Amino acid sequence: FRAAVQEHAEKLAATSDRPADGKGIALNPLNASVSEAGVEYSSVSLQIDRARRVATIIVRAPEGDLPSTPEAIHAAGDQFWPLRAFRELDDAILRLRQNDPEVGVIVLKTTGDPEKVLEADRILLEHKDFWLAREIVNFMKRTLKRVDLTARSLFAIIEPGNAFAGSLFELALAADRQYMLDDPDQPNSVRLGPMNAAVLPMSNGLSRLQVRFLYDPKLVDAALALDGEVDPQQAMDAGLVSFAPDELDWDDEVRLAIEGRAAFSPDALTGMEANLRFAGPETMETKIFGRLSAWQNWIFQRPNAVGPKGALTTYGSNERAEFDYGRT
């Protein structure tokens, strides 16, 4: 059996265009500063408010010149911004999963120059036949899928100075809701790019735009055709964001939305969110994470539903359900 596996692996490896003598890169430990309040990385911040059961992840756009040739990308190694930032994002999500199961809402924010994000995307796609660029894009895809598969409520908060563009706009599309401030005195916009065109697919094989506009696929092309900065009203008209409150309603609307979501039954939220995130065709991944785990094993059998203080047990009584807020 070992010999057969080895032979099959060698045949598959022979079909790769990666040079047999190509030199890899080292994935060094992340330079993370950990405290009770969260974790600071070079391109990502994780802030945790355990009293409110809310975490905020902020991804920063690259600064300075980016390597633009295969040789320069290889020389930059794990410090090339797309790889570094998405490794840090991956680590932040895993820390929340393992260390803070009671954090129910993850707020996603970005900051920096969106043009630099689009430049990084262009470099990766321009060199898509270079093995390292391809591996970095695949890692970005896997990290975003991990965000999709995280059983927490995801809210994207789009404020002036954000860097929701291209690959980072995928984070906003991965969220269950997008709130975008609409204030004429504070210009605010998002940007789409080639990375939003099915380069980073979800577990069902569709892009996040395709899932968002499953009811009318023509809207995907319309969204991708938006050139340049997309302001709050344009984003609402195009269906790219959920809400665009003005400056008078912004603080209260965002606060109430986050507090309200954090108060619901975590099992019910997991089931509803997983099913909404994975509309469209079924794959093995969506059957496991979007259906079996989320529904059969979470909602109807756990103490949050049928325990002494569960939602189904207390339904119709004068008692209020008490939930275990732990989520994965």
CSV table of C-alpha atoms in Angstrom, one decimal:
chain,number,residue,atom,x,y,z
A,1,PHE,CA,0.0,0.0,0.0
A,2,ARG,CA,2.8,2.4,0.9
A,3,ALA,CA,4.5,1.8,-2.5
A,4,ALA,CA,1.2,2.4,-4.3
A,5,VAL,CA,0.6,5.7,-2.4
A,6,GLN,CA,4.2,6.8,-3.1
A,7,GLU,CA,3.8,6.0,-6.8
A,8,HIS,CA,0.5,7.9,-7.0
A,9,ALA,CA,2.0,10.9,-5.2
A,10,GLU,CA,5.0,11.0,-7.5
A,11,LYS,CA,2.8,10.9,-10.6
A,12,LEU,CA,0.7,13.8,-9.2
A,13,ALA,CA,3.9,15.7,-8.4
A,14,ALA,CA,5.2,15.2,-11.9
A,15,THR,CA,2.2,17.2,-13.3
A,16,SER,CA,3.1,20.3,-11.3
A,17,ASP,CA,4.8,23.2,-13.0
A,18,ARG,CA,6.7,24.0,-9.8
A,19,PRO,CA,10.5,23.5,-10.3
A,20,ALA,CA,11.7,20.3,-8.8
A,21,ASP,CA,14.8,22.2,-7.5
A,22,GLY,CA,12.8,25.3,-6.5
A,23,LYS,CA,13.8,26.8,-3.1
A,24,GLY,CA,10.9,27.3,-0.6
A,25,ILE,CA,10.5,30.0,1.9
A,26,ALA,CA,10.5,29.9,5.7
A,27,LEU,CA,7.3,30.6,7.6
A,28,ASN,CA,8.7,32.1,10.7
A,29,PRO,CA,6.8,32.5,14.0
A,30,LEU,CA,4.5,35.5,13.9
A,31,ASN,CA,5.7,38.5,15.8
A,32,ALA,CA,2.6,38.8,18.1
A,33,SER,CA,2.3,40.9,21.2
A,34,VAL,CA,-0.3,39.2,23.5
A,35,SER,CA,-2.1,40.9,26.3
A,36,GLU,CA,-5.4,40.5,28.2
A,37,ALA,CA,-6.9,43.1,25.8
A,38,GLY,CA,-6.0,41.2,22.7
A,39,VAL,CA,-3.1,40.6,20.3
A,40,GLU,CA,-1.1,43.0,18.1
A,41,TYR,CA,0.6,41.8,14.9
A,42,SER,CA,2.4,43.8,12.3
A,43,SER,CA,-0.6,44.1,10.0
A,44,VAL,CA,-3.5,42.9,12.2
A,45,SER,CA,-5.0,43.9,15.5
A,46,LEU,CA,-7.2,41.7,17.6
A,47,GLN,CA,-9.1,43.6,20.4
A,48,ILE,CA,-11.3,41.6,22.8
A,49,ASP,CA,-14.1,43.0,24.9
A,50,ARG,CA,-15.0,40.0,27.0
A,51,ALA,CA,-17.6,41.9,29.0
A,52,ARG,CA,-19.6,42.6,25.9
A,53,ARG,CA,-18.5,39.3,24.2
A,54,VAL,CA,-17.3,41.2,21.2
A,55,ALA,CA,-14.0,41.0,19.4
A,56,THR,CA,-12.7,43.5,16.8
A,57,ILE,CA,-10.2,42.5,14.1
A,58,ILE,CA,-8.5,45.3,12.2
A,59,VAL,CA,-6.5,44.5,9.1
A,60,ARG,CA,-4.0,47.2,7.9
A,61,ALA,CA,-3.2,47.8,4.3
A,62,PRO,CA,0.4,47.5,3.2
A,63,GLU,CA,2.7,50.5,3.3
A,64,GLY,CA,5.7,51.4,1.2
A,65,ASP,CA,6.9,49.6,-2.0
A,66,LEU,CA,5.7,46.1,-2.7
A,67,PRO,CA,7.9,43.5,-4.4
A,68,SER,CA,6.7,43.2,-8.0
A,69,THR,CA,8.7,40.4,-9.6
A,70,PRO,CA,8.8,36.7,-8.8
A,71,GLU,CA,12.4,37.1,-7.5
A,72,ALA,CA,11.4,40.0,-5.2
A,73,ILE,CA,8.4,38.1,-3.9
A,74,HIS,CA,10.5,35.1,-3.1
A,75,ALA,CA,13.1,37.3,-1.4
A,76,ALA,CA,10.5,38.9,0.7
A,77,GLY,CA,9.3,35.5,1.8
A,78,ASP,CA,6.8,35.5,4.7
A,79,GLN,CA,7.1,39.3,5.0
A,80,PHE,CA,5.3,39.8,1.7
A,81,TRP,CA,2.2,41.7,2.8
A,82,PRO,CA,-0.5,39.3,1.5
A,83,LEU,CA,1.1,36.3,3.1
A,84,ARG,CA,2.0,38.1,6.3
A,85,ALA,CA,-1.4,39.8,6.8
A,86,PHE,CA,-3.5,36.7,6.0
A,87,ARG,CA,-1.3,34.5,8.3
A,88,GLU,CA,-1.9,37.0,11.1
A,89,LEU,CA,-5.7,37.0,10.3
A,90,ASP,CA,-5.7,33.2,10.4
A,91,ASP,CA,-3.9,33.2,13.7
A,92,ALA,CA,-6.3,35.8,15.2
A,93,ILE,CA,-9.3,33.7,14.2
A,94,LEU,CA,-7.8,30.6,15.7
A,95,ARG,CA,-7.0,32.3,18.9
A,96,LEU,CA,-10.6,33.4,19.2
A,97,ARG,CA,-11.8,29.9,18.5
A,98,GLN,CA,-9.6,28.3,21.1
A,99,ASN,CA,-9.2,30.9,23.8
A,100,ASP,CA,-12.4,32.9,23.7
A,101,PRO,CA,-15.4,30.7,22.9
A,102,GLU,CA,-17.8,33.1,24.6
A,103,VAL,CA,-17.0,35.9,22.2
A,104,GLY,CA,-20.1,35.9,20.0
A,105,VAL,CA,-19.6,38.7,17.6
A,106,ILE,CA,-16.5,39.5,15.5
A,107,VAL,CA,-16.3,43.0,14.1
A,108,LEU,CA,-14.2,43.3,11.0
A,109,LYS,CA,-12.5,46.5,10.2
A,110,THR,CA,-9.7,47.6,7.8
A,111,THR,CA,-7.5,50.7,7.6
A,112,GLY,CA,-4.9,52.2,5.3
A,113,ASP,CA,-4.6,52.9,1.6
A,114,PRO,CA,-6.9,50.7,-0.5
A,115,GLU,CA,-4.8,51.4,-3.6
A,116,LYS,CA,-2.0,49.4,-1.9
A,117,VAL,CA,-4.3,46.5,-1.4
A,118,LEU,CA,-5.3,46.5,-5.0
A,119,GLU,CA,-1.6,46.8,-6.0
A,120,ALA,CA,-0.8,43.7,-4.0
A,121,ASP,CA,-3.7,41.9,-5.6
A,122,ARG,CA,-2.5,42.9,-9.1
A,123,ILE,CA,1.0,41.7,-8.4
A,124,LEU,CA,-0.3,38.3,-7.3
A,125,LEU,CA,-2.5,37.9,-10.3
A,126,GLU,CA,0.1,39.1,-12.7
A,127,HIS,CA,2.4,36.4,-11.5
A,128,LYS,CA,-0.2,33.7,-11.0
A,129,ASP,CA,2.0,31.2,-12.9
A,130,PHE,CA,4.8,31.6,-10.3
A,131,TRP,CA,4.4,28.9,-7.8
A,132,LEU,CA,4.9,31.1,-4.7
A,133,ALA,CA,2.3,33.7,-5.9
A,134,ARG,CA,-0.1,30.8,-6.5
A,135,GLU,CA,0.5,29.3,-3.1
A,136,ILE,CA,-0.1,32.7,-1.4
A,137,VAL,CA,-3.4,33.1,-3.2
A,138,ASN,CA,-4.4,29.6,-2.1
A,139,PHE,CA,-3.5,30.5,1.5
A,140,MET,CA,-5.6,33.6,1.3
A,141,LYS,CA,-8.5,31.5,0.0
A,142,ARG,CA,-8.1,29.0,2.9
A,143,THR,CA,-8.0,31.8,5.4
A,144,LEU,CA,-11.1,33.4,4.1
A,145,LYS,CA,-12.8,30.0,4.1
A,146,ARG,CA,-11.8,29.7,7.8
A,147,VAL,CA,-13.5,33.0,8.4
A,148,ASP,CA,-16.7,31.7,6.6
A,149,LEU,CA,-16.6,28.6,8.8
A,150,THR,CA,-16.2,30.4,12.1
A,151,ALA,CA,-19.3,30.0,14.2
A,152,ARG,CA,-19.5,33.6,15.3
A,153,SER,CA,-21.6,36.5,14.0
A,154,LEU,CA,-19.5,38.6,11.7
A,155,PHE,CA,-20.2,42.3,11.2
A,156,ALA,CA,-18.1,44.5,8.8
A,157,ILE,CA,-17.9,48.1,9.9
A,158,ILE,CA,-16.9,50.3,7.0
A,159,GLU,CA,-15.8,53.7,8.1
A,160,PRO,CA,-13.8,56.6,6.5
A,161,GLY,CA,-10.1,55.6,6.1
A,162,ASN,CA,-11.0,51.9,5.5
A,163,ALA,CA,-9.1,49.6,3.2
A,164,PHE,CA,-12.0,47.4,2.1
A,165,ALA,CA,-10.7,46.9,-1.4
A,166,GLY,CA,-10.1,43.8,-3.5
A,167,SER,CA,-9.0,40.9,-1.4
A,168,LEU,CA,-9.8,42.8,1.8
A,169,PHE,CA,-13.3,43.5,0.5
A,170,GLU,CA,-13.8,39.7,0.6
A,171,LEU,CA,-13.7,40.1,4.4
A,172,ALA,CA,-16.7,42.5,4.2
A,173,LEU,CA,-18.5,40.1,1.9
A,174,ALA,CA,-17.8,37.2,4.3
A,175,ALA,CA,-19.6,39.1,7.1
A,176,ASP,CA,-23.2,38.5,7.9
A,177,ARG,CA,-23.9,42.2,7.8
A,178,GLN,CA,-22.0,45.3,6.4
A,179,TYR,CA,-22.5,48.7,8.0
A,180,MET,CA,-21.2,51.6,6.0
A,181,LEU,CA,-21.2,55.2,7.4
A,182,ASP,CA,-22.9,57.6,5.0
A,183,ASP,CA,-21.7,61.1,6.0
A,184,PRO,CA,-21.1,63.8,3.4
A,185,ASP,CA,-18.5,65.4,5.6
A,186,GLN,CA,-16.5,62.2,5.8
A,187,PRO,CA,-15.9,60.6,2.4
A,188,ASN,CA,-16.3,56.8,2.7
A,189,SER,CA,-15.9,54.2,-0.1
A,190,VAL,CA,-15.0,50.6,-0.9
A,191,ARG,CA,-13.3,49.3,-4.0
A,192,LEU,CA,-13.7,46.1,-6.0
A,193,GLY,CA,-11.1,44.4,-8.1
A,194,PRO,CA,-10.1,41.2,-10.0
A,195,MET,CA,-9.7,39.3,-6.7
A,196,ASN,CA,-13.5,39.6,-6.2
A,197,ALA,CA,-14.1,37.7,-9.4
A,198,ALA,CA,-14.1,34.1,-8.1
A,199,VAL,CA,-10.4,34.0,-7.4
A,200,LEU,CA,-11.0,33.3,-3.7
A,201,PRO,CA,-14.1,30.9,-3.7
A,202,MET,CA,-16.1,29.7,-0.7
A,203,SER,CA,-16.6,26.1,0.4
A,204,ASN,CA,-19.4,25.8,-2.2
A,205,GLY,CA,-17.1,26.7,-5.1
A,206,LEU,CA,-18.8,30.1,-5.7
A,207,SER,CA,-17.4,33.6,-5.0
A,208,ARG,CA,-18.8,35.6,-2.2
A,209,LEU,CA,-20.4,38.0,-4.7
A,210,GLN,CA,-22.0,35.0,-6.5
A,211,VAL,CA,-23.5,33.8,-3.2
A,212,ARG,CA,-24.6,37.3,-2.3
A,213,PHE,CA,-26.4,37.7,-5.7
A,214,LEU,CA,-27.5,34.1,-6.1
A,215,TYR,CA,-31.1,35.3,-6.9
A,216,ASP,CA,-29.9,37.5,-9.8
A,217,PRO,CA,-26.4,36.5,-11.2
A,218,LYS,CA,-26.4,39.6,-13.5
A,219,LEU,CA,-25.8,41.7,-10.4
A,220,VAL,CA,-22.4,40.1,-10.0
A,221,ASP,CA,-21.2,41.5,-13.3
A,222,ALA,CA,-22.8,44.8,-12.5
A,223,ALA,CA,-20.9,45.0,-9.2
A,224,LEU,CA,-17.6,44.0,-10.8
A,225,ALA,CA,-18.1,46.7,-13.4
A,226,LEU,CA,-18.1,49.4,-10.7
A,227,ASP,CA,-15.0,51.4,-11.4
A,228,GLY,CA,-13.1,53.3,-8.7
A,229,GLU,CA,-14.4,54.3,-5.4
A,230,VAL,CA,-17.9,53.1,-4.5
A,231,ASP,CA,-19.7,55.5,-2.1
A,232,PRO,CA,-22.3,54.4,0.5
A,233,GLN,CA,-25.3,55.1,-1.7
A,234,GLN,CA,-23.8,53.3,-4.7
A,235,ALA,CA,-22.9,50.4,-2.4
A,236,MET,CA,-26.4,50.2,-1.1
A,237,ASP,CA,-27.9,50.5,-4.7
A,238,ALA,CA,-25.5,47.7,-5.8
A,239,GLY,CA,-26.4,45.5,-2.9
A,240,LEU,CA,-22.9,45.4,-1.6
A,241,VAL,CA,-23.7,46.5,2.0
A,242,SER,CA,-26.6,45.8,4.3
A,243,PHE,CA,-27.0,49.2,5.9
A,244,ALA,CA,-25.7,52.7,5.3
A,245,PRO,CA,-26.7,54.8,8.4
A,246,ASP,CA,-26.0,58.6,8.4
A,247,GLU,CA,-23.9,60.2,11.1
A,248,LEU,CA,-26.9,60.8,13.4
A,249,ASP,CA,-27.9,57.2,13.5
A,250,TRP,CA,-24.5,55.5,13.1
A,251,ASP,CA,-23.3,55.0,16.7
A,252,ASP,CA,-26.7,53.8,18.1
A,253,GLU,CA,-27.5,51.6,15.1
A,254,VAL,CA,-24.2,49.8,15.1
A,255,ARG,CA,-24.1,49.5,18.9
A,256,LEU,CA,-27.7,48.1,19.1
A,257,ALA,CA,-27.0,45.6,16.2
A,258,ILE,CA,-23.9,44.2,17.9
A,259,GLU,CA,-25.5,44.0,21.4
A,260,GLY,CA,-28.6,42.5,20.0
A,261,ARG,CA,-26.8,39.8,18.1
A,262,ALA,CA,-24.6,39.0,21.1
A,263,ALA,CA,-27.7,38.3,23.2
A,264,PHE,CA,-29.3,35.7,21.0
A,265,SER,CA,-29.0,31.9,21.4
A,266,PRO,CA,-25.6,31.1,20.0
A,267,ASP,CA,-26.8,27.7,18.6
A,268,ALA,CA,-29.6,29.2,16.7
A,269,LEU,CA,-27.3,31.9,15.3
A,270,THR,CA,-24.8,29.2,14.2
A,271,GLY,CA,-27.5,27.4,12.3
A,272,MET,CA,-29.0,30.4,10.6
A,273,GLU,CA,-25.7,32.0,9.8
A,274,ALA,CA,-24.1,28.9,8.4
A,275,ASN,CA,-27.1,28.3,6.1
A,276,LEU,CA,-27.2,31.8,4.9
A,277,ARG,CA,-23.4,31.9,4.3
A,278,PHE,CA,-23.5,28.7,2.2
A,279,ALA,CA,-26.4,29.2,-0.2
A,280,GLY,CA,-26.1,27.6,-3.6
A,281,PRO,CA,-24.6,24.2,-4.6
A,282,GLU,CA,-23.8,21.6,-2.0
A,283,THR,CA,-20.3,20.3,-1.5
A,284,MET,CA,-18.8,18.0,1.1
A,285,GLU,CA,-17.6,21.0,3.0
A,286,THR,CA,-21.0,22.8,3.0
A,287,LYS,CA,-22.8,19.6,4.0
A,288,ILE,CA,-20.5,19.2,7.0
A,289,PHE,CA,-20.1,22.8,8.2
A,290,GLY,CA,-23.3,24.4,6.8
A,291,ARG,CA,-25.8,21.7,7.5
A,292,LEU,CA,-24.9,18.7,9.6
A,293,SER,CA,-22.8,20.4,12.3
A,294,ALA,CA,-24.8,23.6,12.4
A,295,TRP,CA,-28.3,22.1,12.5
A,296,GLN,CA,-28.4,18.5,13.7
A,297,ASN,CA,-25.7,18.6,16.3
A,298,TRP,CA,-26.1,22.2,17.5
A,299,ILE,CA,-29.7,23.5,17.5
A,300,PHE,CA,-32.0,20.7,18.5
A,301,GLN,CA,-29.9,18.5,20.8
A,302,ARG,CA,-27.8,20.9,23.0
A,303,PRO,CA,-28.8,22.3,26.4
A,304,ASN,CA,-29.4,25.7,24.9
A,305,ALA,CA,-32.5,24.2,23.3
A,306,VAL,CA,-33.6,21.3,25.5
A,307,GLY,CA,-31.7,21.8,28.8
A,308,PRO,CA,-33.5,22.9,32.1
A,309,LYS,CA,-33.2,26.6,31.0
A,310,GLY,CA,-33.1,26.0,27.3
A,311,ALA,CA,-35.1,28.0,24.7
A,312,LEU,CA,-37.5,25.2,23.9
A,313,THR,CA,-38.0,24.2,27.5
A,314,THR,CA,-38.9,27.7,28.7
A,315,TYR,CA,-40.9,28.6,25.6
A,316,GLY,CA,-44.4,29.7,26.6
A,317,SER,CA,-43.5,30.0,30.3
A,318,ASN,CA,-42.7,33.1,32.3
A,319,GLU,CA,-39.1,32.1,32.5
A,320,ARG,CA,-36.3,33.5,30.4
A,321,ALA,CA,-33.9,31.1,28.7
A,322,GLU,CA,-30.3,30.9,29.9
A,323,PHE,CA,-27.7,30.2,27.3
A,324,ASP,CA,-24.2,28.8,27.3
A,325,TYR,CA,-22.6,31.4,25.0
A,326,GLY,CA,-19.7,29.2,23.9
A,327,ARG,CA,-19.2,29.1,20.2
A,328,THR,CA,-16.5,27.7,17.9
